[in-house]
Coordinates of C-alpha atoms in Angstrom, one line a residue:
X1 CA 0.0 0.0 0.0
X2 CA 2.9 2.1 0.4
X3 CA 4.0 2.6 -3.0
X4 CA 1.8 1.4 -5.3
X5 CA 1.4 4.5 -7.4
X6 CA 3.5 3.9 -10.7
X7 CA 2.7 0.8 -11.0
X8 CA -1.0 2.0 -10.5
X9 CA -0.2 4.8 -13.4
X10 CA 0.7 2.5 -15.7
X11 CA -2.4 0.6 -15.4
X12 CA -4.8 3.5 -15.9
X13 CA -3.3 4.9 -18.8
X14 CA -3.4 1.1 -20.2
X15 CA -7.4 1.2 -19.1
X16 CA -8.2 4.8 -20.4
X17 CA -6.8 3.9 -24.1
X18 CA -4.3 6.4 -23.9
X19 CA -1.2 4.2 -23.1
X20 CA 2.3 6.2 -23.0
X21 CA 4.4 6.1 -26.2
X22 CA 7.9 4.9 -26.4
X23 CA 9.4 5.4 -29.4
X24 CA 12.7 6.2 -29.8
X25 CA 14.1 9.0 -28.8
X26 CA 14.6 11.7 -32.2
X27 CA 17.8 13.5 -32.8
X28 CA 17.0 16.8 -34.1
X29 CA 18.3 20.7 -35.2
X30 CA 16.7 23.4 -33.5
X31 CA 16.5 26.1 -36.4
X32 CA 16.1 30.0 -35.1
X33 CA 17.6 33.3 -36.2
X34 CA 20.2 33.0 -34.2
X35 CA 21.4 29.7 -33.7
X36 CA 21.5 26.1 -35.1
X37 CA 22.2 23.5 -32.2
X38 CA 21.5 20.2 -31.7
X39 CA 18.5 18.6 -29.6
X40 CA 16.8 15.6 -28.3
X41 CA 13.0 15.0 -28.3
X42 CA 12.2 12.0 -25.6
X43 CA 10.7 8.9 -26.2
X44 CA 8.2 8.8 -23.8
X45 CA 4.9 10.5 -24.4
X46 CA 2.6 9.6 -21.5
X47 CA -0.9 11.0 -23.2
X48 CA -1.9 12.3 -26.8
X49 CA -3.4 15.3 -24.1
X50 CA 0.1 16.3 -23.5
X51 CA 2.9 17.9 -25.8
X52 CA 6.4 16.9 -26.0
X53 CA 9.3 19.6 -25.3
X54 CA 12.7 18.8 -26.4
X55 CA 16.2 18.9 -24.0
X56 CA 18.6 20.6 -23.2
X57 CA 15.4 22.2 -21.7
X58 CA 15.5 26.0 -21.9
X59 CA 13.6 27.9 -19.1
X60 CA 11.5 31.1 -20.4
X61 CA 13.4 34.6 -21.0
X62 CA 11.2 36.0 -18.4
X63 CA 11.2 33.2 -16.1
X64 CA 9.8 34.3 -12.5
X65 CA 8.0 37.1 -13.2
X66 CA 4.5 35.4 -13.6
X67 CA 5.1 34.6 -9.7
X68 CA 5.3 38.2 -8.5
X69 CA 2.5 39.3 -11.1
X70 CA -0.3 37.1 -10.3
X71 CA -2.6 37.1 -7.2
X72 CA -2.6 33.4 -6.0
X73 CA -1.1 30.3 -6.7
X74 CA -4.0 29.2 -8.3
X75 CA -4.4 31.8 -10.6
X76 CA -0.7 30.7 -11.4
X77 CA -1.2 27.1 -12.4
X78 CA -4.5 27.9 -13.9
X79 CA -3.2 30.7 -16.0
X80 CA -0.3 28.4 -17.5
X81 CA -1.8 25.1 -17.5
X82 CA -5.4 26.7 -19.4
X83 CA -3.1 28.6 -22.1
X84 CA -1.7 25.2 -22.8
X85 CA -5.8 24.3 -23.2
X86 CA -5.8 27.2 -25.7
X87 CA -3.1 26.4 -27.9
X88 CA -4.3 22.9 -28.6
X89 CA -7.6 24.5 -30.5
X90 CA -4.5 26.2 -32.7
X91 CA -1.6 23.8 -32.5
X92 CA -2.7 19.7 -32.5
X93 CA 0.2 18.2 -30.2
X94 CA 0.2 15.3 -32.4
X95 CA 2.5 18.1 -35.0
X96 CA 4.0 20.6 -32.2
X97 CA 6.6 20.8 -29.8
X98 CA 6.3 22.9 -26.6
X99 CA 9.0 25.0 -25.7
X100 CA 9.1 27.8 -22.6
X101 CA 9.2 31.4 -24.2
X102 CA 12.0 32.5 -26.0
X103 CA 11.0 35.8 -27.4
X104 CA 10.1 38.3 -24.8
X105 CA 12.5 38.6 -21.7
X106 CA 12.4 40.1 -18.5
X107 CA 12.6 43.6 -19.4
X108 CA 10.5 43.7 -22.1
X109 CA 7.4 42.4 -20.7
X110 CA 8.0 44.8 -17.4
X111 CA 8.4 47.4 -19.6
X112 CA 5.1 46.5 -20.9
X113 CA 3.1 46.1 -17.7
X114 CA 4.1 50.1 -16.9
X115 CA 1.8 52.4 -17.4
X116 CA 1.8 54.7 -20.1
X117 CA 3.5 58.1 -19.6
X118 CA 3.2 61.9 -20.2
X119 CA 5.8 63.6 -21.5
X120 CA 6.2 65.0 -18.5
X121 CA 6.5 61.9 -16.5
X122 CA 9.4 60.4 -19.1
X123 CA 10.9 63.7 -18.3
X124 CA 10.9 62.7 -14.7
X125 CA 12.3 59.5 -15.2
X126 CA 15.2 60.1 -17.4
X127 CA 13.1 57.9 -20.2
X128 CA 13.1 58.2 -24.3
X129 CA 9.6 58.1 -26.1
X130 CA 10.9 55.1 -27.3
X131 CA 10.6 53.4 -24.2
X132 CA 7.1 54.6 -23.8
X133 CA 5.9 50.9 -23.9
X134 CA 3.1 50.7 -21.1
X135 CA -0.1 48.9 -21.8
X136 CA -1.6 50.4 -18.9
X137 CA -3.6 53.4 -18.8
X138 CA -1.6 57.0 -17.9
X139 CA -1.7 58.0 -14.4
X140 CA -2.0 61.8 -14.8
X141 CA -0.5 62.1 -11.4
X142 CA -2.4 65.0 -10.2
X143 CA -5.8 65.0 -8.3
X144 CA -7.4 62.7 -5.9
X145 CA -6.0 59.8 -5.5
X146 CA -8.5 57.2 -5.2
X147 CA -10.6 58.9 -8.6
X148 CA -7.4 58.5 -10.7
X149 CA -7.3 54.8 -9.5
X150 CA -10.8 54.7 -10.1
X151 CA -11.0 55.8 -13.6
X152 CA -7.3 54.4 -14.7
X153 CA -7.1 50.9 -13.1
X154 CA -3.6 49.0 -13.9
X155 CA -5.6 46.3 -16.0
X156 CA -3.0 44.4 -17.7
X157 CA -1.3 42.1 -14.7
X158 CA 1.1 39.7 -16.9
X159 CA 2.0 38.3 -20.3
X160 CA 2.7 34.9 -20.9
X161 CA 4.2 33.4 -23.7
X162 CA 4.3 29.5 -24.8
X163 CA 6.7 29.0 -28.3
X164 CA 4.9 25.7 -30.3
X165 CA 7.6 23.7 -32.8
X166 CA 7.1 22.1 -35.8
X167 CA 9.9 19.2 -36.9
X168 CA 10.4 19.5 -40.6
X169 CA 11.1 16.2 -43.0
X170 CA 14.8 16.9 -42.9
X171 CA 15.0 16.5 -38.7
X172 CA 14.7 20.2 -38.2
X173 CA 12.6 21.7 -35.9
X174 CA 11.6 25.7 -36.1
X175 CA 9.2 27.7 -34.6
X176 CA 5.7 27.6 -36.0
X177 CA 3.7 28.8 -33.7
X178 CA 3.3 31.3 -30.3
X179 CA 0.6 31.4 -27.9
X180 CA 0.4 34.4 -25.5
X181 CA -1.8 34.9 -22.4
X182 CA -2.7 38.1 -21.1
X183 CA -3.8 38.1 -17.5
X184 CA -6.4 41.0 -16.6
X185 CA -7.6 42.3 -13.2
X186 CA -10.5 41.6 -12.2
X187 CA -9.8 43.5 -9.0
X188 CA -6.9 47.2 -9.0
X189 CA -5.1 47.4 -6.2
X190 CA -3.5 50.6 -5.1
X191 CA -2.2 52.6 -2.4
X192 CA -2.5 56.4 -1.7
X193 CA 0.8 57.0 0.3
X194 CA 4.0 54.8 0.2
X195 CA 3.7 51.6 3.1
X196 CA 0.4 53.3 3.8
X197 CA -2.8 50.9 3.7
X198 CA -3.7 49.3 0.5
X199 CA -7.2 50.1 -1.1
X200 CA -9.1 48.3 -4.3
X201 CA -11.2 48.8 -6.8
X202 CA -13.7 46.1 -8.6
X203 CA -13.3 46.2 -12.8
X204 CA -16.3 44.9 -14.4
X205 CA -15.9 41.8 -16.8
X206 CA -17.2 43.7 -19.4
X207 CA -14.4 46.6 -19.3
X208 CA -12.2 44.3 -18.3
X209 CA -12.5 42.4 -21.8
X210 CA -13.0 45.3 -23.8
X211 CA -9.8 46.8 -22.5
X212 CA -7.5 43.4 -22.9
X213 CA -9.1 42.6 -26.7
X214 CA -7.3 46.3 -26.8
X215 CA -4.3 45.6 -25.5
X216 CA -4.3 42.4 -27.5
X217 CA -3.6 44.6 -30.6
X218 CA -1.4 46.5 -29.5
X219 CA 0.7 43.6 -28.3
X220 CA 0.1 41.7 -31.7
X221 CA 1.8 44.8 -33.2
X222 CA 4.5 44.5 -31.2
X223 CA 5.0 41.1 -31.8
X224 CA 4.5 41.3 -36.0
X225 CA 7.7 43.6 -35.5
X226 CA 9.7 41.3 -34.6
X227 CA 11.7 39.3 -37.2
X228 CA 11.2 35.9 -35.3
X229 CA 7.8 36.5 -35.8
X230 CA 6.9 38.1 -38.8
X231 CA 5.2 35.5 -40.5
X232 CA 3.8 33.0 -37.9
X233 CA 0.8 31.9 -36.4
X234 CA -0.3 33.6 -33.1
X235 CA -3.2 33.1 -30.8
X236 CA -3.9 35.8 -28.4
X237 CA -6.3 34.8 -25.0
X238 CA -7.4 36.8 -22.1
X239 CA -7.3 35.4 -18.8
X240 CA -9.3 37.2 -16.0
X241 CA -7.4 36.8 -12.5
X242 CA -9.4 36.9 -9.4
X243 CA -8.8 38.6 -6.3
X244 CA -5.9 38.2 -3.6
X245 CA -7.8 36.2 -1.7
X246 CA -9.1 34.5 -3.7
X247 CA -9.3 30.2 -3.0
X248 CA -10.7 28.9 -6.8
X249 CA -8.5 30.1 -9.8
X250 CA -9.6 32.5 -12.3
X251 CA -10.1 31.8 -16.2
X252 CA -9.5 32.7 -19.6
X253 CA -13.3 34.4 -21.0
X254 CA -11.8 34.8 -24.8
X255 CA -9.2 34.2 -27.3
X256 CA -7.9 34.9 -31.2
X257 CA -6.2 32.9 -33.8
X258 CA -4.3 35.0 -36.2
X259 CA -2.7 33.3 -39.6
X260 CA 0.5 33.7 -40.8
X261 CA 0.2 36.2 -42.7
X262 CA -2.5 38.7 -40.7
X263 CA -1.4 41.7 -38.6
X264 CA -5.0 42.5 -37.6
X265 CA -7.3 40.3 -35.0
X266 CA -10.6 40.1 -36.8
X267 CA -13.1 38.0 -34.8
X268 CA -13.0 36.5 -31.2
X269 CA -13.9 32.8 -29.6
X270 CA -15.5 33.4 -26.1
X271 CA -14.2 30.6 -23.9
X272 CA -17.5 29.2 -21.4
X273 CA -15.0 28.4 -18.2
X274 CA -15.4 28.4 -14.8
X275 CA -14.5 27.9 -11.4
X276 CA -16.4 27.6 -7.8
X277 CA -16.1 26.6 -4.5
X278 CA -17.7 23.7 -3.2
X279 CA -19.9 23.8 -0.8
X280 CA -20.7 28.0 -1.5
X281 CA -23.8 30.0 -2.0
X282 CA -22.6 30.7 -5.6
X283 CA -21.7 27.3 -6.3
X284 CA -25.3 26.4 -5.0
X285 CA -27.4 28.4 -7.1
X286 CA -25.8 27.8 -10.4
X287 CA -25.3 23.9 -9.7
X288 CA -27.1 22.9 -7.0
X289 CA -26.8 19.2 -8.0
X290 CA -23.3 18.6 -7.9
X291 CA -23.0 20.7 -4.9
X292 CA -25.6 18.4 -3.4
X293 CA -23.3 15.3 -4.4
X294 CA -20.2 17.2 -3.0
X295 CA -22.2 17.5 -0.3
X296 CA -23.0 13.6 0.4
X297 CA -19.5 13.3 -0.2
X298 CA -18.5 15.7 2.6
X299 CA -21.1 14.4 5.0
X300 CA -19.9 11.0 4.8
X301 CA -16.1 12.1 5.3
X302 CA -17.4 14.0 8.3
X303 CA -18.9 10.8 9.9
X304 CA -16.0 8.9 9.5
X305 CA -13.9 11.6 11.8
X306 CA -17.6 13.1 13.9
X307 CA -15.4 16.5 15.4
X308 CA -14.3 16.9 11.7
X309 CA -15.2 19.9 9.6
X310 CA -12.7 20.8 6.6
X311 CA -13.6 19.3 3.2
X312 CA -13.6 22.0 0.6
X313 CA -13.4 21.6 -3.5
X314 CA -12.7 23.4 -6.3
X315 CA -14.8 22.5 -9.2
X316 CA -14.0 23.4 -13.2
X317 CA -16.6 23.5 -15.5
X318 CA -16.3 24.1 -19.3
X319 CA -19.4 25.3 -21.4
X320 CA -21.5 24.5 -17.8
X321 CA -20.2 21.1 -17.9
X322 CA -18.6 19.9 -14.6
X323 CA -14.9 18.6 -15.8
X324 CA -12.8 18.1 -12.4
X325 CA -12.6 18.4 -8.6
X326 CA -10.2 18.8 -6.9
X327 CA -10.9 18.1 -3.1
X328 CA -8.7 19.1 0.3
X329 CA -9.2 16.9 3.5
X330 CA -6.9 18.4 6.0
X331 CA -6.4 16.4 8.9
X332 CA -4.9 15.1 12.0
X333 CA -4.2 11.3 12.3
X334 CA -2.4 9.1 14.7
X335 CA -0.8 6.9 12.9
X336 CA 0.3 5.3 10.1
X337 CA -2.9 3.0 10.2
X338 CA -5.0 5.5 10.6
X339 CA -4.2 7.4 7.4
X340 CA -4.2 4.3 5.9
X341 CA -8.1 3.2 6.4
X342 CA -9.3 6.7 6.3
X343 CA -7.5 6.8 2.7
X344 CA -8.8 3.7 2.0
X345 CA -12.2 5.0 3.0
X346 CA -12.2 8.0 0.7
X347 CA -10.8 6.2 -2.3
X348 CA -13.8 4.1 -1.9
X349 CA -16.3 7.2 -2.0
X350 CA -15.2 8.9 -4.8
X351 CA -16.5 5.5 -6.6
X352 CA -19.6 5.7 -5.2
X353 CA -20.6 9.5 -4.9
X354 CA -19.0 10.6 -8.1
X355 CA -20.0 10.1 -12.1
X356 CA -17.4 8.7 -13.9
X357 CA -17.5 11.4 -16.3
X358 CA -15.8 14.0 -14.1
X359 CA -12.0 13.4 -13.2
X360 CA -11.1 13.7 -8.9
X361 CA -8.3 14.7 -6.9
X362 CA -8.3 14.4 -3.6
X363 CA -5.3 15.2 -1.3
X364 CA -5.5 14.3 2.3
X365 CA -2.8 16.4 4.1
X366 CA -2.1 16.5 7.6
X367 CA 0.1 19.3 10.0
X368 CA 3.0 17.0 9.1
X369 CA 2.2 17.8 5.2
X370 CA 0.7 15.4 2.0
X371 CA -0.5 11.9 3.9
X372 CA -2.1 10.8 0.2
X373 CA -3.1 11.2 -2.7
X374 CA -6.2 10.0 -4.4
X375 CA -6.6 10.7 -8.5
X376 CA -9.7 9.4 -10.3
X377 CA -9.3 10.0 -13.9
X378 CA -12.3 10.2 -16.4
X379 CA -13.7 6.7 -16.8
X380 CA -11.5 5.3 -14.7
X381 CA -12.7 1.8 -13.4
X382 CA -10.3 2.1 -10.2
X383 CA -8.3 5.2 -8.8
X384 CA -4.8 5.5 -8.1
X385 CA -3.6 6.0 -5.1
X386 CA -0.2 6.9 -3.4
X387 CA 0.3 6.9 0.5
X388 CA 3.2 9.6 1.6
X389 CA 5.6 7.6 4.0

């Protein structure tokens, strides 16, 4: 029972038809502007869901930044993890490589974050016109304080970028596509004296979008200048980031494919995804079902421990289709056996309580961290399950 987990992969991915690939590993050329060098795709390929990268691995030019950009954690792994959603409507993985973004660095996407500035400000700050590059709205610096925040909220947060290759006949692989995310407040923060206390204000969905499909083409501008990408496929999506405190991700409400040969965005695809709290008042009125079932599920955990009152989800829904949950039992055992049979227990309600339609997490963690993990894949006749030693 202790480690039972790869073994217990291996087995799903046989059951779910979507057994890993081993072919040999490929020998190619990486082809850019700049460079010709030698790399490796892997062999293994452990779901047609998934795209391969190639090694040496090569971290993103503006590795880090996404950390001190977003809110939460969640909005984090959503923002990255959703893109990669995205791309695939664009890029089949069956034909592309992923690779971490090579194009825009550190200081380019910071200087794009900025706000906009008068004259006068660039003045103030020793700065050319040319690196006037702020997406954000002007501060005009003068006036009250909270009205200027108000009316000129800091709406673009982050910019993500995800570089998709394409191996040619003659074992060359180039870039043929790039996939950028640009996370949106949904929520300004701002404060009206330096270490003083901080102050928000809300930004409506519907400015929020109008503003980012803006920004969008100013960025795609930005990007048709460059000579890596003068003449390759883009796709633009707008991610809408949820408030500091925040405990469910937010998610992307739009997006746009652009050819080859475009410089213009000329339509939109809205993107129906979601994310709630289980059990919650919101949750309830929109799908009062599955909270119901989340419910059951949470009143059965509760009778196993009587004094215990912690089990929260987060659910994802796509076009108002539940599509995971991922579920958090903190709590305190006393012994090995004990996480053991509660574990045990769990693994044994998701079967029950659950369709087998909607893919499960669970992750039982205790003061002393993880105890165990439970995953329930779609259609999964058994779940997998590791026990932390």
């Amino acid at each position: 029972m202790k480690k039972h987990s790869i073994l217990g992969m291996v087995l799903v991915l046989l059951l779910a038809g979507c057994a890993p690939s081993f072919d040999k590993e490929q020998e190619v050329v990486q082809d850019s502007e700049d460079k010709k060098e030698t790399a490796i795709i892997p062999k293994y390929k452990i779901s047609d869901e998934y795209y391969q990268t190639i090694l040496p691995f090569e971290p993103s030019k503006a590795r880090g930044l996404v950390v001190s950009n977003l809110n939460t954690r969640y909005d984090i792994e959503e923002f990255e993890n959703g893109l990669m959603r995205i791309a695939q409507t664009q890029f089949d993985p069956d034909d592309y490589l992923f690779q971490e973004g090579q194009l825009l660095d550190n200081k380019t996407i910071s200087r794009w974050l900025e706000r906009k500035y008068t004259k006068e400000q660039l003045k103030e700050k020793d700065r050319k016109e040319s690196e006037n590059l702020g997406l954000n709205p002007v501060d005009p610096g003068t006036g009250d304080i909270a009205k200027r925040n108000e009316e000129n909220p800091i709406y673009l947060a982050h910019i993500l970028e995800h570089n998709y290759l394409v191996k040619s006949d003659n074992n060359k692989v180039s870039l043929g596509g790039v996939v950028i995310g640009l996370a949106l407040n949904s929520v300004h923060y701002y404060q009206k004296e330096a270490y003083g206390a901080t102050y928000e204000t809300d930004i409506s969905s519907s400015e929020l979008e109008k503003e980012g499909k803006k920004i969008a083409g100013q960025v795609l501008k930005r990007l048709r200048s460059m000579d890596e990408m003068k003449d390759i496929p883009i796709t633009i999506a707008l991610f809408e980031q949820k408030e500091k405190s925040s405990v469910v991700p937010g998610n992307f409400i739009s997006y746009t494919n652009i050819n080859h040969k475009s410089s213009e965005i000329s339509k939109w695809v809205d993107v129906d995804e979601e994310y709630y709290l289980f059990p919650s008042s919101t949750a309830e009125k929109k799908y009062r079902d599955d909270v119901n079932t989340f419910t059951n599920f949470k009143e059965d955990v509760e009778q196993y421990f009587p004094n215990f009152n912690g089990v929260i989800g987060r659910a994802f829904y796509i076009d108002k289709q539940l599509q995971s949950l991922n579920i958090d039992i903190p709590i305190q055992f006393y012994g090995n056996s004990e996480a053991i049979g509660f574990t045990q227990y769990v693994a044994g309600l998701i079967m029950e309580r659950f369709p087998k339609y909607i893919s499960i997490q669970v992750s039982i963690t205790s003061v002393n961290g993880p105890e165990a993990l439970i995953v329930r894949e779609t259609n999964q006749d058994e779940p997998t399950v590791h026990i932390y030693e």
